[in-house]
Tab-separated table of C-alpha atoms in Angstrom:
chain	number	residue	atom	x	y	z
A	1071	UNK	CA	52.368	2.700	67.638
A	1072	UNK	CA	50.123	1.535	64.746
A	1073	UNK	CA	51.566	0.015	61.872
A	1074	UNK	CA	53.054	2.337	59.038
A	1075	UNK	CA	51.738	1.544	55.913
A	1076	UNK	CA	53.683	1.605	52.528
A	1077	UNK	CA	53.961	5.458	51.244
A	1078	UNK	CA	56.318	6.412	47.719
A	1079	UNK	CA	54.060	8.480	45.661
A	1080	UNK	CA	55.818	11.977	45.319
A	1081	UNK	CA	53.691	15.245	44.758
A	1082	UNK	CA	55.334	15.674	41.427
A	1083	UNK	CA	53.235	12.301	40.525
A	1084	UNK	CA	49.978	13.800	41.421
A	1085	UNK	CA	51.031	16.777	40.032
A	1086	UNK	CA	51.667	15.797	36.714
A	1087	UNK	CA	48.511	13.736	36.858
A	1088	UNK	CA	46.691	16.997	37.217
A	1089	UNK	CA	48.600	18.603	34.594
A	1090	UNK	CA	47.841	15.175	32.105
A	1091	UNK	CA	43.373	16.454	33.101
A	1092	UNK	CA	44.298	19.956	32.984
A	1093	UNK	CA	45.437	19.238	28.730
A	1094	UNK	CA	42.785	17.006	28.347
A	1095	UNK	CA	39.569	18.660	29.484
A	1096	UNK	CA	37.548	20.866	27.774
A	1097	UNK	CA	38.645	24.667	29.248
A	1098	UNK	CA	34.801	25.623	29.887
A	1099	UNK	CA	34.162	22.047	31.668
A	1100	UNK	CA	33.499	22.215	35.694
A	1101	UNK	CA	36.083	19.870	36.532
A	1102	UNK	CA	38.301	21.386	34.318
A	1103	UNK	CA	37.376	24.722	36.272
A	1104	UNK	CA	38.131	23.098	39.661
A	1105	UNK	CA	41.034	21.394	38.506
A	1106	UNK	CA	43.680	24.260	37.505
A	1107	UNK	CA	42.411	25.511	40.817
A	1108	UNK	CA	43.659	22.728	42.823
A	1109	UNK	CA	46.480	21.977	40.410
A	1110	UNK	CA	47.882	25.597	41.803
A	1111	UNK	CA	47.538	25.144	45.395
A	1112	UNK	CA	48.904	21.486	44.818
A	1113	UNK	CA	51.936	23.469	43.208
A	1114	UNK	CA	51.928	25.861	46.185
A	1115	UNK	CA	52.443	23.499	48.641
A	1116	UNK	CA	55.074	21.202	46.396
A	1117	UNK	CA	57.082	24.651	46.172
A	1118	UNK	CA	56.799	25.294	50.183
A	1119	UNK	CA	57.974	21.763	51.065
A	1120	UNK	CA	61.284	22.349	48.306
A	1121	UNK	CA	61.738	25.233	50.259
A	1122	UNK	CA	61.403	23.905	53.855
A	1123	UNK	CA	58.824	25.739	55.260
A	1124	UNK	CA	57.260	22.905	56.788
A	1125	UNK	CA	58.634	21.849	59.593
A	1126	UNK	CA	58.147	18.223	58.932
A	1127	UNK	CA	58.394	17.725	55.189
A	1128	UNK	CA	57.974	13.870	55.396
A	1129	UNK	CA	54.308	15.030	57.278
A	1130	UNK	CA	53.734	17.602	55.092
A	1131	UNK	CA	53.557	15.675	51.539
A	1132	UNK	CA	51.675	12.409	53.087
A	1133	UNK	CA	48.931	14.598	53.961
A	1134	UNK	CA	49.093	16.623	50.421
A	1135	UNK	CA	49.301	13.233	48.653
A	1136	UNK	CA	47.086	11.479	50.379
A	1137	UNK	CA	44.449	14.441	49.686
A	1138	UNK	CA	45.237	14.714	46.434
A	1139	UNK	CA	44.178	11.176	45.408
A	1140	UNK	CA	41.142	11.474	46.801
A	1141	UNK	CA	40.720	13.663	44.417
A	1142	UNK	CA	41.590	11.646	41.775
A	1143	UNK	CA	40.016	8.990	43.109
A	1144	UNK	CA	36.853	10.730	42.399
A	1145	UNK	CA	38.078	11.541	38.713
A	1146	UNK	CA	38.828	7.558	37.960
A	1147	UNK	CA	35.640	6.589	39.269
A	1148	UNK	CA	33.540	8.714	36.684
A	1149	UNK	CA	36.149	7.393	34.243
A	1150	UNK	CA	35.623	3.819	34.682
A	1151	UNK	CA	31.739	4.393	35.230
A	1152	UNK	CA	31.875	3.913	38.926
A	1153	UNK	CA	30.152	6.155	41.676
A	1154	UNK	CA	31.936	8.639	42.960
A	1155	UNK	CA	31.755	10.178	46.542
A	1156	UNK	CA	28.188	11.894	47.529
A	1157	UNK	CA	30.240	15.002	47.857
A	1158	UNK	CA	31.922	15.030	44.378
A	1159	UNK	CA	28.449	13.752	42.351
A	1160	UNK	CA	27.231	17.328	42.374
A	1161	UNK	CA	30.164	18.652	40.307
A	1162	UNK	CA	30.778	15.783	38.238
A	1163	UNK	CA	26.544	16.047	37.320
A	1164	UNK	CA	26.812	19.537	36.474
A	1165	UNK	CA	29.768	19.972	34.976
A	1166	UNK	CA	28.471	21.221	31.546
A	1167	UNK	CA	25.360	22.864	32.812
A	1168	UNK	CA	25.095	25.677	30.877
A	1169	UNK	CA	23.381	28.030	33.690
A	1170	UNK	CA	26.426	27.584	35.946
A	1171	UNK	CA	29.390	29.673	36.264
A	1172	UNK	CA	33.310	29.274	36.349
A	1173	UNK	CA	33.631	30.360	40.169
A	1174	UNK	CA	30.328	28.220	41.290
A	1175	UNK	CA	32.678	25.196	39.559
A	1176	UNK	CA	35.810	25.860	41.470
A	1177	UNK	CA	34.067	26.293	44.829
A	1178	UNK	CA	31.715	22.928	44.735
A	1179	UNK	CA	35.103	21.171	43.841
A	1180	UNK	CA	37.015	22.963	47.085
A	1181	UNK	CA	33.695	22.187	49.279
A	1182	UNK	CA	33.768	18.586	47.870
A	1183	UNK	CA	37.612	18.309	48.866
A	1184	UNK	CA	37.956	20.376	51.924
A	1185	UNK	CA	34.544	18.753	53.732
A	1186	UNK	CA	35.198	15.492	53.220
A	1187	UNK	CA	38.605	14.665	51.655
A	1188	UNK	CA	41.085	16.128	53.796
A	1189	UNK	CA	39.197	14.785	56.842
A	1190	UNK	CA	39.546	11.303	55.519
A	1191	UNK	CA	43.255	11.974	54.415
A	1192	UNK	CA	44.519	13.084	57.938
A	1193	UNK	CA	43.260	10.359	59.179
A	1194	UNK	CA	44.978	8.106	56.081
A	1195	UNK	CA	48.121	10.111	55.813
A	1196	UNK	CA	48.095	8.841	60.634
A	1197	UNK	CA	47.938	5.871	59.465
A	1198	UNK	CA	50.278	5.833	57.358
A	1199	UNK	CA	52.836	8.080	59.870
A	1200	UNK	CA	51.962	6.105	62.913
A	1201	UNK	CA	50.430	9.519	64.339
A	1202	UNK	CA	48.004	11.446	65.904
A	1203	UNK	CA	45.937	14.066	64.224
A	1204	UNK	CA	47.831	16.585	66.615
A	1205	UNK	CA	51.275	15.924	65.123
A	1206	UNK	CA	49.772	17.113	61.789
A	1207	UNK	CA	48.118	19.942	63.026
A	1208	UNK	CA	50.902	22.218	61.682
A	1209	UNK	CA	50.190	20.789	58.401
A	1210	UNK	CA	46.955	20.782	58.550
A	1211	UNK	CA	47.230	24.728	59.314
A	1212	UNK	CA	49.567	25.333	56.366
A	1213	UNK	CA	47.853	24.066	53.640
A	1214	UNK	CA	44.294	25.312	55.051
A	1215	UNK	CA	46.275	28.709	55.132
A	1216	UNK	CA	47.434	27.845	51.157
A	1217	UNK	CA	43.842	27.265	50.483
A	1218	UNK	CA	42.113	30.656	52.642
A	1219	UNK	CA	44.321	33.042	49.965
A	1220	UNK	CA	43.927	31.236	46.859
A	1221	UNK	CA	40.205	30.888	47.619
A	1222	UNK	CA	40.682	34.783	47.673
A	1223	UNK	CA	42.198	34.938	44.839
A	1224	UNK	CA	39.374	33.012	42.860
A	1225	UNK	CA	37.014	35.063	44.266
A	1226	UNK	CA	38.569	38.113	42.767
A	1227	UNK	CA	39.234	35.994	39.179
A	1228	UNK	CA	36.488	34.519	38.481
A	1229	UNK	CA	33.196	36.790	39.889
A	1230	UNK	CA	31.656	37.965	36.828
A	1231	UNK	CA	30.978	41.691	36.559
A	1232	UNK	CA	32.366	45.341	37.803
A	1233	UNK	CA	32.448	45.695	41.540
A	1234	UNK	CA	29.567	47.761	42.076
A	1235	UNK	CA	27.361	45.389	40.288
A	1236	UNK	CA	28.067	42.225	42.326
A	1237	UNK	CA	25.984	43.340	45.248
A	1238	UNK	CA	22.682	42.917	43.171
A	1239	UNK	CA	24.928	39.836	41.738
A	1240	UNK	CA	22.420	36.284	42.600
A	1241	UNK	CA	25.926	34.646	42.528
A	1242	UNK	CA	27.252	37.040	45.681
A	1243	UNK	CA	24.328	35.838	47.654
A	1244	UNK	CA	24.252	32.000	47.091
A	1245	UNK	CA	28.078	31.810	47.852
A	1246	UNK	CA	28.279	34.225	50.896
A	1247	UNK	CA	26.426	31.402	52.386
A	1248	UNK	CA	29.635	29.676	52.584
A	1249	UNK	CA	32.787	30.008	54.308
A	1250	UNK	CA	36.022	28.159	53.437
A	1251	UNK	CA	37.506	29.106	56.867
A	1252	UNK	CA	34.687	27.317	58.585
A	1253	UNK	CA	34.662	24.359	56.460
A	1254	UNK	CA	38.194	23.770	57.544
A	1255	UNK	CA	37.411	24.478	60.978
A	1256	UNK	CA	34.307	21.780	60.750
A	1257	UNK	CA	37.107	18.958	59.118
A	1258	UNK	CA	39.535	19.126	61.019
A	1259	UNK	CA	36.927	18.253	64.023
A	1260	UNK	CA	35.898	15.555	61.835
A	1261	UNK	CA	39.170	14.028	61.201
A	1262	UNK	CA	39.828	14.035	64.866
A	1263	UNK	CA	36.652	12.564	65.590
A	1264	UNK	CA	37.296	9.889	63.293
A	1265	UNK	CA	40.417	9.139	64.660
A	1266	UNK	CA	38.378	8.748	67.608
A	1267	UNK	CA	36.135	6.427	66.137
A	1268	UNK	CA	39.146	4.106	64.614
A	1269	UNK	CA	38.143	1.028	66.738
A	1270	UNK	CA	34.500	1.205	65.560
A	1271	UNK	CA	34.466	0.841	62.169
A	1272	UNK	CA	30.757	0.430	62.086
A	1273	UNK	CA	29.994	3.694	64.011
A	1274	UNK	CA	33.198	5.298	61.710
A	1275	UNK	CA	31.298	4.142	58.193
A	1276	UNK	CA	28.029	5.286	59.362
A	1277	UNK	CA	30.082	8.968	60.173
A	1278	UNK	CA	31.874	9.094	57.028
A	1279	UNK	CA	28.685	8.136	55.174
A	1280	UNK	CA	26.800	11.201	56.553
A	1281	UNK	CA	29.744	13.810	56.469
A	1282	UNK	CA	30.052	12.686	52.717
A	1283	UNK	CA	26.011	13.177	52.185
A	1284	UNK	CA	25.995	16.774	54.018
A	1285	UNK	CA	28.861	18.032	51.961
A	1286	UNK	CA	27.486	16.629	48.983
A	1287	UNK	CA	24.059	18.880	49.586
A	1288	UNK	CA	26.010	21.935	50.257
A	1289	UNK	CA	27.661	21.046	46.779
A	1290	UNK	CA	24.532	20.925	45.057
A	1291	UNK	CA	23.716	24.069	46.599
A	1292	UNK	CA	26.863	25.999	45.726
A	1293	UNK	CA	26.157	24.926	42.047
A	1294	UNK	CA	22.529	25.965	41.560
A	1295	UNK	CA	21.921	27.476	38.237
A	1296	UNK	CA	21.500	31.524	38.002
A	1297	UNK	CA	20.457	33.769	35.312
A	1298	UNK	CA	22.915	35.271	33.068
């Protein structure tokens, strides 16, 4: 069994760390936009472990903690004038373009987090267990589950415009491109495969470096400027 690794941060900490951006930012901002969006599902998932519907609750918040501060990861490294992640430039770049809108925000930020975060935090939060990926495949399957309806939900809050005109809607075509569902489907093959990969860290950089550049592009993508 590998060596567990020292683990106290609660999801209340990363929680109210979210809450301290979610006062702070400017409402219109992009981060801003993708951060009460996260800061509910982080919620979600804090109020499904209090209420033990994970089966392993110990499990359960590693891998929301661990994903969470890759997140904020990200946010400290703009702070501090640092680069952040290929996959989280995008947003961070964009943030105040003026030709992008609210739900293009909150989906570059889940693409950024759900491509190449939680890949990289199973295979943290197994390290930090002494696991396999498969023990935290329940987990895994939770959360991704957390993430499928509040993705919904977004959908329905923040597309601009009655119904009938969202066909015609640029917006409806650039993000029926992508799929949440098979971005999850995509990471958890590449958490397993870096799991895989553990005992060459050479051939594991070199992965992580591309999976980080090809969800970074599909950010970029997601957040391409429309017409009013």
């Amino acid at each position: 069994m590998a060596q567990l690794e020292q683990f106290t941060t609660s999801v209340d900490a990363v929680v109210s760390r979210m809450r301290a951006l979610d006062a702070t930012l400017p409402e219109r901002d992009g981060v801003a936009v993708f951060n009460r969006v996260y800061l509910a599902v982080t919620e979600a998932v804090d109020r499904s472990i209090d209420a033990h519907r994970f089966a392993d609750a110990r499990a359960a918040t590693t891998l929301d903690v661990r994903f969470a501060q890759r997140y904020l990861a990200a946010v400290d490294a703009v702070t501090y004038e640092r680069r952040p992640p290929a996959c989280w430039r995008p947003l961070f770049q964009l943030r105040r373009h003026p030709g992008v809108r609210p739900l293009q925000f909150a989906l570059a930020g889940i693409n950024a987090h759900i491509g190449h975060d939680l890949a990289l935090a199973v295979v943290d939060s197994c390290r930090t267990l002494g696991c396999e990926p498969a023990e935290l495949e329940d987990e895994f399957d939770r959360v991704g589950d957390l993430l499928v309806s509040l993705e919904e939900r977004i959908r329905e809050d923040l597309m601009p415009g009655p119904d009938l005109l969202q066909i015609a809607d640029p917006l409806t075509h650039l993000l029926g491109a992508w799929s949440l569902e098979r971005a999850r489907d995509a990471t958890w093959t590449a958490a397993r495969a870096l799991w895989a990969l553990r005992g060459l860290p050479e051939v594991a950089a070199e992965f992580t470096e591309r999976l980080d550049t090809a969800v970074g592009f599909a950010g970029r993508m997601l957040l391409t400027p429309l017409p009013s």
